[in-house]
Amino acid sequence: MFEPPDRVIDLSNPIDETIPTWPTFDRVRCEQTNRAARDGFTMERVDMATHTATHIDSPLHFIPEGKTLDDFPIQKFMGEGVVVDLTPKERSSTITVAELEQFESEITADDVVMLHTGWDQYYGRTPEYLFEFPHLTGSAAEYLADLDVKAVGVDTASVGGWV
């Protein structure tokens, strides 16, 4: 049986027309289509790519026959969190296995690992946030997967670098 957590920390960003999007994506569009005073109900339309704002990438994002998010139980997306403080990271730098190994004693299987690079200071439609963010090397991503963590979160635009 699922035990609810004692505390939940919501790290999602609000969605509005100013939210940063991947540089090759259209910007978010929000429109109020109906108003309760006039129409008897309030309704909004939001148009955005699914890889915008706070989101989870499914294996299908990169693997043609990969799973979608609904193939996983909801428990896969929640768990104990551990913050890995990697600050300060330089522009376009990589996050390596050696850096992560320093935190191995703090990370257990099924943790949600949040990588803090300090890049949240550039959040927005800035060149630094959109193009110059620190990112995981392939071997660092594999290292975290081998630790059986549930998820990895970042304070950057992506876990992978801008290509």
PDB file of C-alpha atoms in Angstrom, residues 49-122:
ATOM      1  CA  ALA A  49       5.086  21.807 -26.240  1.00  0.00           C
ATOM      2  CA  THR A  50       5.046  18.982 -23.706  1.00  0.00           C
ATOM      3  CA  HIS A  51       8.751  19.484 -23.021  1.00  0.00           C
ATOM      4  CA  THR A  52       8.173  22.962 -21.656  1.00  0.00           C
ATOM      5  CA  ALA A  53       8.186  24.046 -18.037  1.00  0.00           C
ATOM      6  CA  THR A  54       8.620  21.518 -15.255  1.00  0.00           C
ATOM      7  CA  HIS A  55       8.138  18.110 -16.845  1.00  0.00           C
ATOM      8  CA  ILE A  56       9.235  14.494 -16.908  1.00  0.00           C
ATOM      9  CA  ASP A  57      10.817  12.900 -19.951  1.00  0.00           C
ATOM     10  CA  SER A  58       9.639   9.376 -20.690  1.00  0.00           C
ATOM     11  CA  PRO A  59      11.867   6.767 -22.324  1.00  0.00           C
ATOM     12  CA  LEU A  60       9.784   7.290 -25.499  1.00  0.00           C
ATOM     13  CA  HIS A  61      11.266  10.784 -25.756  1.00  0.00           C
ATOM     14  CA  PHE A  62      14.477   9.239 -27.127  1.00  0.00           C
ATOM     15  CA  ILE A  63      13.741   5.546 -27.629  1.00  0.00           C
ATOM     16  CA  PRO A  64      11.283   4.769 -30.471  1.00  0.00           C
ATOM     17  CA  GLU A  65       9.813   1.744 -28.656  1.00  0.00           C
ATOM     18  CA  GLY A  66      10.267   3.286 -25.181  1.00  0.00           C
ATOM     19  CA  LYS A  67       7.670   3.495 -22.455  1.00  0.00           C
ATOM     20  CA  THR A  68       5.347   6.452 -22.006  1.00  0.00           C
ATOM     21  CA  LEU A  69       4.726   8.061 -18.612  1.00  0.00           C
ATOM     22  CA  ASP A  70       1.412   6.257 -18.196  1.00  0.00           C
ATOM     23  CA  ASP A  71       3.291   2.946 -18.394  1.00  0.00           C
ATOM     24  CA  PHE A  72       4.701   3.678 -14.914  1.00  0.00           C
ATOM     25  CA  PRO A  73       2.905   3.694 -11.553  1.00  0.00           C
ATOM     26  CA  ILE A  74       2.543   7.133  -9.964  1.00  0.00           C
ATOM     27  CA  GLN A  75       4.857   6.037  -7.128  1.00  0.00           C
ATOM     28  CA  LYS A  76       7.724   6.047  -9.649  1.00  0.00           C
ATOM     29  CA  PHE A  77       7.523   9.843  -9.696  1.00  0.00           C
ATOM     30  CA  MET A  78       7.739  10.538  -5.994  1.00  0.00           C
ATOM     31  CA  GLY A  79      10.086   9.632  -3.226  1.00  0.00           C
ATOM     32  CA  GLU A  80      12.625  10.814  -0.741  1.00  0.00           C
ATOM     33  CA  GLY A  81      14.622  13.682  -2.120  1.00  0.00           C
ATOM     34  CA  VAL A  82      18.305  14.395  -1.851  1.00  0.00           C
ATOM     35  CA  VAL A  83      19.943  17.579  -3.068  1.00  0.00           C
ATOM     36  CA  VAL A  84      23.378  17.248  -4.624  1.00  0.00           C
ATOM     37  CA  ASP A  85      24.989  20.674  -4.309  1.00  0.00           C
ATOM     38  CA  LEU A  86      27.335  21.142  -7.245  1.00  0.00           C
ATOM     39  CA  THR A  87      27.556  24.923  -7.021  1.00  0.00           C
ATOM     40  CA  PRO A  88      29.043  26.811  -8.564  1.00  0.00           C
ATOM     41  CA  LYS A  89      29.105  25.266 -12.034  1.00  0.00           C
ATOM     42  CA  GLU A  90      30.611  27.120 -14.982  1.00  0.00           C
ATOM     43  CA  ARG A  91      28.884  27.847 -18.282  1.00  0.00           C
ATOM     44  CA  SER A  92      28.369  24.784 -20.483  1.00  0.00           C
ATOM     45  CA  SER A  93      30.310  22.625 -18.021  1.00  0.00           C
ATOM     46  CA  THR A  94      29.629  18.952 -17.513  1.00  0.00           C
ATOM     47  CA  ILE A  95      28.561  17.124 -14.393  1.00  0.00           C
ATOM     48  CA  THR A  96      30.864  14.131 -14.079  1.00  0.00           C
ATOM     49  CA  VAL A  97      30.857  10.795 -12.307  1.00  0.00           C
ATOM     50  CA  ALA A  98      33.700  12.026 -10.067  1.00  0.00           C
ATOM     51  CA  GLU A  99      31.548  14.911  -8.841  1.00  0.00           C
ATOM     52  CA  LEU A 100      28.571  12.656  -8.152  1.00  0.00           C
ATOM     53  CA  GLU A 101      30.663  10.024  -6.382  1.00  0.00           C
ATOM     54  CA  GLN A 102      31.311  12.558  -3.622  1.00  0.00           C
ATOM     55  CA  PHE A 103      27.607  12.259  -2.707  1.00  0.00           C
ATOM     56  CA  GLU A 104      27.211   8.493  -3.077  1.00  0.00           C
ATOM     57  CA  SER A 105      26.862   7.947   0.679  1.00  0.00           C
ATOM     58  CA  GLU A 106      23.889  10.361   0.720  1.00  0.00           C
ATOM     59  CA  ILE A 107      22.059   8.749  -2.226  1.00  0.00           C
ATOM     60  CA  THR A 108      20.041   5.571  -1.768  1.00  0.00           C
ATOM     61  CA  ALA A 109      17.986   3.488  -4.182  1.00  0.00           C
ATOM     62  CA  ASP A 110      14.593   5.052  -4.949  1.00  0.00           C
ATOM     63  CA  ASP A 111      15.745   8.579  -4.086  1.00  0.00           C
ATOM     64  CA  VAL A 112      14.756  11.534  -6.215  1.00  0.00           C
ATOM     65  CA  VAL A 113      18.094  13.234  -6.845  1.00  0.00           C
ATOM     66  CA  MET A 114      18.006  16.980  -7.407  1.00  0.00           C
ATOM     67  CA  LEU A 115      21.164  18.403  -8.958  1.00  0.00           C
ATOM     68  CA  HIS A 116      21.723  21.965  -7.785  1.00  0.00           C
ATOM     69  CA  THR A 117      24.142  23.759 -10.088  1.00  0.00           C
ATOM     70  CA  GLY A 118      23.244  27.333  -9.185  1.00  0.00           C
ATOM     71  CA  TRP A 119      21.892  27.809 -12.686  1.00  0.00           C
ATOM     72  CA  ASP A 120      18.472  28.783 -11.330  1.00  0.00           C
ATOM     73  CA  GLN A 121      19.927  32.302 -11.015  1.00  0.00           C
ATOM     74  CA  TYR A 122      19.723  32.536 -14.840  1.00  0.00           C
TER      75      TYR A 122
END
